[in-house]
Coordinates of C-alpha atoms and ligand atoms in Angstrom, one line a residue:
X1 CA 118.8 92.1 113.1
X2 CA 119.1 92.4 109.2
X3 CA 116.3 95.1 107.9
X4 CA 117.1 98.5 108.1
X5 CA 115.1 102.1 107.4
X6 CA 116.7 104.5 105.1
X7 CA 115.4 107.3 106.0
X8 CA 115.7 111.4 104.9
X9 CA 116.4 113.8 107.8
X10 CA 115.4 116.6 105.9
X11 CA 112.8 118.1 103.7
X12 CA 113.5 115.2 101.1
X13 CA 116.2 115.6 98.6
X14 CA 118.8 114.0 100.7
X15 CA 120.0 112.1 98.4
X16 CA 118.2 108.8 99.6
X17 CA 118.7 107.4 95.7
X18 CA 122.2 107.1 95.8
X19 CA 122.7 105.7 99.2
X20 CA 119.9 103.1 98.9
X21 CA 121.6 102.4 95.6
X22 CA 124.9 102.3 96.7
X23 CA 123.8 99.6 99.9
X24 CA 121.8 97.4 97.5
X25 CA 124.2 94.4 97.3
X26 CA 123.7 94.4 100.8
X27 CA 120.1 93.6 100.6
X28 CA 117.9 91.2 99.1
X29 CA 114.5 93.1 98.8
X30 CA 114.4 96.9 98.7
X31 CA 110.6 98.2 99.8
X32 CA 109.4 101.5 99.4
X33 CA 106.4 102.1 102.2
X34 CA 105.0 105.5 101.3
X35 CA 104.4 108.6 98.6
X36 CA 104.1 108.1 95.0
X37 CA 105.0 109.8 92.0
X38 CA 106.1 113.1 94.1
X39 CA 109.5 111.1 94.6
X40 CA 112.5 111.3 92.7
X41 CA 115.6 110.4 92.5
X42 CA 118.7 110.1 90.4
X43 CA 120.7 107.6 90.7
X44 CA 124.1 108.1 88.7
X45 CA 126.9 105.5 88.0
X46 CA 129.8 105.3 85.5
X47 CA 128.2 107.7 82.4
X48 CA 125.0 106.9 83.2
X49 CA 122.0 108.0 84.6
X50 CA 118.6 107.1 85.9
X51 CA 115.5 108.9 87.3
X52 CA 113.2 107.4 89.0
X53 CA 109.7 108.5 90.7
X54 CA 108.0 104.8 91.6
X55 CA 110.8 101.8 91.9
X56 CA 113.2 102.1 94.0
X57 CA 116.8 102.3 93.1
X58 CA 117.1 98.5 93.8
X59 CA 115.4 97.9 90.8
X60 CA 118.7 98.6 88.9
X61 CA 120.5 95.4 90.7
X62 CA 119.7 92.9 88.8
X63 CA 119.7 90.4 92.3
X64 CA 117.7 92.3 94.4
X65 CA 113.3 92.4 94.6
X66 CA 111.5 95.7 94.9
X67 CA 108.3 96.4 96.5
X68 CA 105.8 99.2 96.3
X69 CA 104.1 98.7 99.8
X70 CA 100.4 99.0 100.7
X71 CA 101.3 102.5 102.1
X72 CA 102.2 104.0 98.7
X73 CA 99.7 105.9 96.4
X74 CA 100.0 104.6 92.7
X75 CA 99.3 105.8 89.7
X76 CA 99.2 103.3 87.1
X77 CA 99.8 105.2 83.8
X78 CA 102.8 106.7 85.8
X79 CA 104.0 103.0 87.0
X80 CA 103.5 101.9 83.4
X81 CA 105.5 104.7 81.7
X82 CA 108.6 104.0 84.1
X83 CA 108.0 100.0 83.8
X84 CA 108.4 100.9 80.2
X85 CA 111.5 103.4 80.4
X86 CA 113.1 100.8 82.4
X87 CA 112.6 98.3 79.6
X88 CA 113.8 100.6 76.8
X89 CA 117.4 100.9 78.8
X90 CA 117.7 96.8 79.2
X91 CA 116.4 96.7 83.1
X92 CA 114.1 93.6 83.4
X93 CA 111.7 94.2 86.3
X94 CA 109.3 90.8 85.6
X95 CA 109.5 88.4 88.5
X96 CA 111.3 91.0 90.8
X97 CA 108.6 93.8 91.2
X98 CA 105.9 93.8 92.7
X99 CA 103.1 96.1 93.6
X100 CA 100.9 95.8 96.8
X101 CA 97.3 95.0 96.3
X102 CA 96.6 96.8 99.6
X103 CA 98.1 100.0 97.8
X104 CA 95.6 103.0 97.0
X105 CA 95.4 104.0 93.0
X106 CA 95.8 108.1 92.0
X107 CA 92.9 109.1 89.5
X108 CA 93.2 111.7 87.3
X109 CA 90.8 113.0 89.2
X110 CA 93.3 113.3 92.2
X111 CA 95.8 115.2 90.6
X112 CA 93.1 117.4 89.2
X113 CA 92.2 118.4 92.3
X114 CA 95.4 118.9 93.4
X115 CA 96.3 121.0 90.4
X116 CA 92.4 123.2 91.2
X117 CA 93.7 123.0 94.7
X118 CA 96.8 124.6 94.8
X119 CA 95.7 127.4 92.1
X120 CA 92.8 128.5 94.4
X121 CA 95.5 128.5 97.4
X122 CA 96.9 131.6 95.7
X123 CA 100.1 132.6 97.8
X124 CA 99.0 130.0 100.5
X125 CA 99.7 127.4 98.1
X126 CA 101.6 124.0 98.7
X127 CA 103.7 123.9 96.1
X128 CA 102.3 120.2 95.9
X129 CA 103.6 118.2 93.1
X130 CA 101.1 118.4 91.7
X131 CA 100.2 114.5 91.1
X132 CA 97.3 114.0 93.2
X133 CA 99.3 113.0 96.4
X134 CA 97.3 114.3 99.1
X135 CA 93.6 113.8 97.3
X136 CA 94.5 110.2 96.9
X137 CA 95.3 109.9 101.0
X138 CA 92.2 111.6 101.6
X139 CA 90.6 109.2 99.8
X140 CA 92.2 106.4 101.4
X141 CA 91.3 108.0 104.9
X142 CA 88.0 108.9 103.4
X143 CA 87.4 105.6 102.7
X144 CA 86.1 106.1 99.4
X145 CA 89.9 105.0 97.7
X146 CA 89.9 102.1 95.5
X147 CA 93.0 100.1 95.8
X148 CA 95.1 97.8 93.4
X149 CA 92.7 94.9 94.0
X150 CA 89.6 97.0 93.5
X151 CA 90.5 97.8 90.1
X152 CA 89.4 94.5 88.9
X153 CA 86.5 94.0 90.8
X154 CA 83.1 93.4 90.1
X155 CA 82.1 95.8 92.2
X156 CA 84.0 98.8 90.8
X157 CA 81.4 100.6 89.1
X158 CA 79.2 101.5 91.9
X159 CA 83.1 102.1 94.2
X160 CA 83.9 104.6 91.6
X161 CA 80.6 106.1 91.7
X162 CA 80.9 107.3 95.5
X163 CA 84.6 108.2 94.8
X164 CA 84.1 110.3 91.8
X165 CA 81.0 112.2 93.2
X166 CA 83.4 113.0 96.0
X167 CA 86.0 114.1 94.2
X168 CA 83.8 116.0 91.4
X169 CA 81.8 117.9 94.1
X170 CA 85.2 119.6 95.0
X171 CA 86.4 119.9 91.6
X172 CA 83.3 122.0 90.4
X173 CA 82.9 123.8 93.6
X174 CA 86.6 124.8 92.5
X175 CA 85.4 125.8 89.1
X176 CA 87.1 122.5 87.5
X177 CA 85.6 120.1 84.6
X178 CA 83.6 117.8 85.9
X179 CA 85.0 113.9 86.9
X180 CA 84.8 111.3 84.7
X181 CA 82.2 108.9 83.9
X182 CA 82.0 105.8 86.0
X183 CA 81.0 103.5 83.2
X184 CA 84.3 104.8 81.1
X185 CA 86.7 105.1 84.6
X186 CA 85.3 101.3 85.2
X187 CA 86.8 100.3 81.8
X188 CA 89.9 102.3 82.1
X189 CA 90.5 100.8 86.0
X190 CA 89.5 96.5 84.0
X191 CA 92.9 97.6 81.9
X192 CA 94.8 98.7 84.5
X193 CA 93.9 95.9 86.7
X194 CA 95.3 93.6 83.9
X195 CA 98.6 95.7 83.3
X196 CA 99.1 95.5 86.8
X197 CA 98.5 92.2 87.2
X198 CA 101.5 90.4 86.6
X199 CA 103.2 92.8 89.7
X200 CA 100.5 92.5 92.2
X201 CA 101.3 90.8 95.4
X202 CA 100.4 90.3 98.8
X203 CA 103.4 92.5 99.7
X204 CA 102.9 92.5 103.5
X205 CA 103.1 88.4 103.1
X206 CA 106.4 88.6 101.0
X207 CA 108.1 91.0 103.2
X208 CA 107.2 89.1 106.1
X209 CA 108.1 85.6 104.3
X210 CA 111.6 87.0 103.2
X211 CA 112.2 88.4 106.6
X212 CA 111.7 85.0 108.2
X213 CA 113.8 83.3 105.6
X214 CA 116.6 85.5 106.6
X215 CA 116.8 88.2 103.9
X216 CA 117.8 91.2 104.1
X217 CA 115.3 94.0 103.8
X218 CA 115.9 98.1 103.2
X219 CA 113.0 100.0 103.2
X220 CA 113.6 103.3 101.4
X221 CA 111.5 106.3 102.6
X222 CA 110.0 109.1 100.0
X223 CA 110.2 112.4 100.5
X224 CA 112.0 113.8 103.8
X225 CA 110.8 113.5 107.9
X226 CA 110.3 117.8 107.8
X227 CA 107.7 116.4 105.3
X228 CA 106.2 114.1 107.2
X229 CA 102.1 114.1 107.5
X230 CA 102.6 114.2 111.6
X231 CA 105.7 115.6 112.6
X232 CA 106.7 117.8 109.8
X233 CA 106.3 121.7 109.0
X234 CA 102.5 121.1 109.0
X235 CA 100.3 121.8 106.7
X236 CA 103.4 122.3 104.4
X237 CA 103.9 118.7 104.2
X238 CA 103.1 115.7 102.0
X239 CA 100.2 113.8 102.9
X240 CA 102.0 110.5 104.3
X241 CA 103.9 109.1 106.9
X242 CA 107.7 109.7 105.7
X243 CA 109.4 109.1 108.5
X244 CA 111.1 105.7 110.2
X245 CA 108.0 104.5 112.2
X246 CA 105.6 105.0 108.9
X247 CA 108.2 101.7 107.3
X248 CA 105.8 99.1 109.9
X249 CA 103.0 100.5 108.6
X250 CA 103.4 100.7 104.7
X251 CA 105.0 98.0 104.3
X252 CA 103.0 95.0 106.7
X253 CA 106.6 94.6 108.0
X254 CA 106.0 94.3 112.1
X255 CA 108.4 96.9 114.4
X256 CA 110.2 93.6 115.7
X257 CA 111.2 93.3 112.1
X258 CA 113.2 96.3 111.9
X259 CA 116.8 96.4 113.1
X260 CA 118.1 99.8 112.5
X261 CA 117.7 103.2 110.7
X262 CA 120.0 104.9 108.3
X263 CA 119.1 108.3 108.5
X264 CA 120.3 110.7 105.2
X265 CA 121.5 114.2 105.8
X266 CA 123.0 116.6 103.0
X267 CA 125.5 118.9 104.6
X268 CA 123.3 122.0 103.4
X269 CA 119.5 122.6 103.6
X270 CA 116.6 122.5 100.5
X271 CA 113.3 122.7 99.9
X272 CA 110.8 122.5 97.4
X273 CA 107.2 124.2 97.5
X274 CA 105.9 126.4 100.7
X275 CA 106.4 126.6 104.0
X276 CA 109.1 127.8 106.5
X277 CA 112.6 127.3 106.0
X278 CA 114.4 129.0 109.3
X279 CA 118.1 128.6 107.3
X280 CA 116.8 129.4 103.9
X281 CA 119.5 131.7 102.4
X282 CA 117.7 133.8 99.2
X283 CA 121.4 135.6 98.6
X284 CA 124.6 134.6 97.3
X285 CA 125.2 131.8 98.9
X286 CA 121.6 130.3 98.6
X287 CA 122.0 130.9 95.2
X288 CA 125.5 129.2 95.0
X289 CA 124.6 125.9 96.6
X290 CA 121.9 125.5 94.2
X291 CA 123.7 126.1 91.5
X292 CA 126.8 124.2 92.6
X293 CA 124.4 121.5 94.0
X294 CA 122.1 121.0 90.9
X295 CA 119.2 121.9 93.6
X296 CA 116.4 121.7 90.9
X297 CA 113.7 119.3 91.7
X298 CA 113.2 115.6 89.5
X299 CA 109.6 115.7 89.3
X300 CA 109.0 119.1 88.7
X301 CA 112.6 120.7 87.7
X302 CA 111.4 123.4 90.2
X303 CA 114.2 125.2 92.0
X304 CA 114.9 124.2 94.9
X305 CA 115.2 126.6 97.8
X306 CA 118.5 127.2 99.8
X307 CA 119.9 127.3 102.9
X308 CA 122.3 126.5 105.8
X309 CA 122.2 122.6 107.6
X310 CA 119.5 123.0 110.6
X311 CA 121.0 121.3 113.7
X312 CA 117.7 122.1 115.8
X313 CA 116.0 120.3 112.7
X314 CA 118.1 117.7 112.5
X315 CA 117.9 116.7 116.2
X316 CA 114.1 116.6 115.9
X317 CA 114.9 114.4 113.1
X318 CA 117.3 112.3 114.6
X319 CA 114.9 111.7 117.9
X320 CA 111.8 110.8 115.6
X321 CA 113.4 108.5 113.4
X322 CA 115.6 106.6 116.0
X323 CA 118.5 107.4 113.4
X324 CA 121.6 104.7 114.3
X325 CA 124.1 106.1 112.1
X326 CA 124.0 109.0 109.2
X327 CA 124.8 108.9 105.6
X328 CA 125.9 113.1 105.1
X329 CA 125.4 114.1 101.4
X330 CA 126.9 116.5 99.3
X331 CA 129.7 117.8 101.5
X332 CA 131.8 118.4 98.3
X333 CA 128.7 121.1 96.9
X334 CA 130.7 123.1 100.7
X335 CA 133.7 123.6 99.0
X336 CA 133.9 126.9 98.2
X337 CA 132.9 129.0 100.9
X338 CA 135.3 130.1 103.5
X339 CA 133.2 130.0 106.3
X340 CA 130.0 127.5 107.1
X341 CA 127.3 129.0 109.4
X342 CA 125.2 126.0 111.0
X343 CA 122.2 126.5 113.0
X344 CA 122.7 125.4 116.0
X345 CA 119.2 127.2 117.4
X346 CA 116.6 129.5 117.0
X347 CA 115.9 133.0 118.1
X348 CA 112.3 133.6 118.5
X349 CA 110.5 136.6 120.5
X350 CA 113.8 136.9 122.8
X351 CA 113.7 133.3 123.8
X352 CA 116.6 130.6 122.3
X353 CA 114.7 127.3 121.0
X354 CA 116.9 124.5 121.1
X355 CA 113.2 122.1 120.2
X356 CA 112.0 122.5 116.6
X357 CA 108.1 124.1 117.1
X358 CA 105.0 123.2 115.9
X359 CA 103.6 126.3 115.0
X360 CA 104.2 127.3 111.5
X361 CA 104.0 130.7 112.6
X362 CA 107.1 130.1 115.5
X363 CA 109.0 128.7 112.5
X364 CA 108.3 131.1 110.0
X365 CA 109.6 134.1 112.2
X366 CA 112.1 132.4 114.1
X367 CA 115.5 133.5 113.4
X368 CA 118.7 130.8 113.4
X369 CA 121.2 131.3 115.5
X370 CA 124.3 130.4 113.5
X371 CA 127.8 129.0 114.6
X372 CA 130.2 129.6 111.9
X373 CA 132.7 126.9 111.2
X374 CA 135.8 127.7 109.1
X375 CA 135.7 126.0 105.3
X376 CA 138.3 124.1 103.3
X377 CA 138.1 125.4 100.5
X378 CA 139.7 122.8 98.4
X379 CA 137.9 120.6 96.2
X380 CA 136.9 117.5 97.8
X381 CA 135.1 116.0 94.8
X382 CA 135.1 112.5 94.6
X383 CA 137.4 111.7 97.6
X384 CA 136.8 107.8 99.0
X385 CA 139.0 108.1 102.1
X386 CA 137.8 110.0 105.1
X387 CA 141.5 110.7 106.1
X388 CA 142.0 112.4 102.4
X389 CA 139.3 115.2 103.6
X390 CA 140.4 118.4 104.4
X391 CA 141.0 118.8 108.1
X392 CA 138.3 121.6 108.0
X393 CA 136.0 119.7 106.1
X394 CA 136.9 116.6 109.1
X395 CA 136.1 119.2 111.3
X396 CA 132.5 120.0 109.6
X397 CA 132.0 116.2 109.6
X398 CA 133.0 115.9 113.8
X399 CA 130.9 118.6 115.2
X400 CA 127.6 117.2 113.1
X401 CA 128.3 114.2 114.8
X402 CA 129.0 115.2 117.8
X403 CA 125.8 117.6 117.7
X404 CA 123.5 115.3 116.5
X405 CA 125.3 112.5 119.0
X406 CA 125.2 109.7 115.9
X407 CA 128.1 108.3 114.1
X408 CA 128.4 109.4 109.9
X409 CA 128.8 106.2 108.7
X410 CA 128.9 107.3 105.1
X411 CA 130.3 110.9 103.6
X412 CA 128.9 111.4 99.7
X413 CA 131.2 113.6 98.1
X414 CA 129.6 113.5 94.5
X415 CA 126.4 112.3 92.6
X416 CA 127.9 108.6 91.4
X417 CA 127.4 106.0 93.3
X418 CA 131.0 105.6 93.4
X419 CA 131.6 108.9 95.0
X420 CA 131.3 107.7 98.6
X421 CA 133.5 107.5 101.6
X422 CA 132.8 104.4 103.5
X423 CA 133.4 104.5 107.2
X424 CA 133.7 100.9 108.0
X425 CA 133.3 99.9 111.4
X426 CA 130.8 98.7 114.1
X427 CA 127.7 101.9 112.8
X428 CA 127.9 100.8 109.2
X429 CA 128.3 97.5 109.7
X430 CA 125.5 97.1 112.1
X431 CA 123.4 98.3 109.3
X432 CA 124.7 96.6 105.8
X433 CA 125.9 93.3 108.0
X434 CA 128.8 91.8 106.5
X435 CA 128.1 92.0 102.9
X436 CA 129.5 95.3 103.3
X437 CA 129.2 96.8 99.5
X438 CA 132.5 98.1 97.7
X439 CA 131.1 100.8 95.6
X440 CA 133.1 99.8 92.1
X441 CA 136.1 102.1 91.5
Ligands
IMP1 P1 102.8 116.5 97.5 O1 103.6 115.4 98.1 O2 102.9 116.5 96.0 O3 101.4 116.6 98.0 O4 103.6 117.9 97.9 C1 103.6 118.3 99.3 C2 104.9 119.0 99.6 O5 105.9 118.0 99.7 C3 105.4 120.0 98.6 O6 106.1 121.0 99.3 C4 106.3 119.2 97.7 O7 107.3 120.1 97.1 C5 107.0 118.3 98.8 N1 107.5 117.1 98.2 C6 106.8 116.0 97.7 N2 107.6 115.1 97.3 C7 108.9 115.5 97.4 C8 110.2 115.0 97.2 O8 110.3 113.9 96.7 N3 111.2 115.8 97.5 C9 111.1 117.0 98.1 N4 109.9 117.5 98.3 C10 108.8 116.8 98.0

């Protein structure tokens, strides 16, 4: 089995960029199955540096075909502008990207709603993204949405008309401007129809088609499984399916299609917007790994909050995702502490949790109980052999694993690509095949 789920294990900022980056030459067709413009990612190599909110990472290999599956949410001005950033730096995407016609399209209406939204929410707030996310899967559940093949339609007039109502009704309730006209929206959705045109694809058909032709297929998740419509810190999440099961249906890939799932953990914890945190730290130390982590979001530049890794997180993650192997980020951002609490539970009204709990309120007052493991401190920065680690920082590694009962396949131990340990052997290789990629060095 050849297509793999690369998946984050967290509250997204894993670090999903780089590894998907790093495994390209690995793959043929890199898919992304969920989200929108509330992703993103840096992906660093020699000097360089990209950011990206749409295309996945693949899109920098000039070999491998992206896809932005049917279970995305797309803005088109936002697709352009990064089509168009891509250009300026000498990345080609014509012929090798393409865009589902099954995928819903963001309005500025959306995000206008999300933006009215989340200032009426007051200290109950989101901390959305601000870009229309969750309006635009409401939509789509609504079914009131248009998608990429509406946009040309005859018929999207009098579709706009029921969506913009919808979404106006809100707005002014809200104390927002009103929508926008469908007879101008119609003309503005006839130009992106035609500047989307040369992407669109029946996505589901090429996935399937390059699975059966023997390809190999990643499908890179958005945001992080904690975020996740269904299983995450509801209603503190994003408004899709972000975890490994959501890949089938975003992408028109069928489960028998998939072979395995990469699941990306950073050795710390962050989050961005509201919503519990168990391990968040708001001291020193919180305040150190973001600094020393660059924990400041891509789409926003909001800081992101701190904490301790989440074992009792992590093993809800693990179980939900069906994680074969882990990719464990930023162990290097560890190096300077002496000693590394880990959660390894929660204390809540006298009672241990070893489960993560639905209710927001359990999670919110649960307290972690911690198990302090002994640091390195010695800079591990850029090491590429797992025996080079300090034996502490070996340790760290071990007990993750054995906690989480899943091999770390791959240790990141800086923001370039090339800043990767490799663990070959039966986990990774079950997952990249035998193309195994050699980062360059
Ligand atoms: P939305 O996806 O913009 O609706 O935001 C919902 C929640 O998901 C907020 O807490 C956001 O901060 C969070 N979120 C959305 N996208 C990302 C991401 O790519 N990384 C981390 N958090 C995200």
């Amino acid at each position: 089995m050849t297509n793999i789920v690369v998946v984050g294990m967290q509250w997204g900022d894993e670090g999903k960029g780089k590894i998907v980056d790093l495994l390209c030459p690995a793959f043929d067709v890199v898919a992304r199955y969920q989200g929108g413009h509330n992703a993103g990612h840096t992906v660093r190599f020699g000097d360089s540096h990209f950011s990206l909110r749409l295309i996945p990472s693949g899109i920098l290999h000039p070999e491998v075909q992206c896809v932005l599956g049917n279970g995305m949410v797309i803005d088109p001005a936002a697709f352009a502008e990064e089509v168009a950033k891509l250009a300026e730096a000498g990345v080609s995407a014509d012929g090798r990207l393409f865009v589902s016609e099954r995928a819903q399209v963001i309005f500025p209406e959306h995000a206008a709603l999300d933006l009215l939204r989340e200032a009426a929410a007051g200290s109950g707030k989101i901390g959305t993204t601000g870009r229309g996310i969750g309006p635009a899967y409401e939509t789509k559940v609504g079914r009131s949405g248009l998608r990429v093949c509406d946009l040309g339609a005859s018929d999207v007039e009098e579709r706009l008309r029921t969506l913009l109502v919808r979404l106006e009704s809100e707005s002014t309730a809200l104390g927002g401007a009103g929508g926008g006209h469908p007879v101008r929206v119609a003309d503005q959705c006839r130009a992106w129809a035609e500047q989307l045109a040369p992407y669109r694809a029946d996505t589901a058909e090429l996935l399937q088609d390059a699975a059966r032709a023997g390809k190999r297929i990643m499908l890179e998740g958005a945001q992080g499984s904690m975020l996740d419509v269904d299983h995450g810190t509801y209603p503190f999440v994003t408004s899709s399916s972000a975890t490994a099961g959501g890949a089938c249906i975003g992408s028109g890939l069928p489960p028998s299609a998939i072979g395995g799932v990469l699941g990306v953990l950073k050795a710390y914890t962050t989050r961005v917007g509201g919503g519990p945190l168990p391990t968040e730290d708001t001291g020193e130390a919180g305040e150190y790994l973001r600094k020393r982590g660059n924990e400041f979001g891509t789409v926003t530049g909001r800081p992101r909050r701190c904490g301790w890794l989440d074992l009792v997180a992590a093993r809800y993650s693990q179980a939900l995702n069906g994680v074969d192997a882990v990719a464990l980020t930023k162990l290097d951002v560890l190096d300077g502490f002496a000693e590394i609490p880990v959660c390894v539970g929660y204390r809540y009204r006298g009672e241990l949790l070893r489960r993560f709990p639905a209710e927001g309120r359990a999670l919110a007052e649960a307290k972690p109980e911690y198990q302090a493991l002994p640091g390195w401190r010695k800079s591990t920065v850029g090491m590429l052999d797992y025996d080079e680690l300090p034996q502490a920082a070996r340790d760290y590694v071990a007990f993750v694993e054995d906690r989480l009962e899943v091999p770390m396949a791959l240790v990141s131990t800086g923001p370039r690509r090339e800043e990767t340990i490799l663990r070959d052997g039966p986990p990774l290789r079950r997952l990249v095949g035998d193309r195994l990629p050699v980062p360059p060095r």
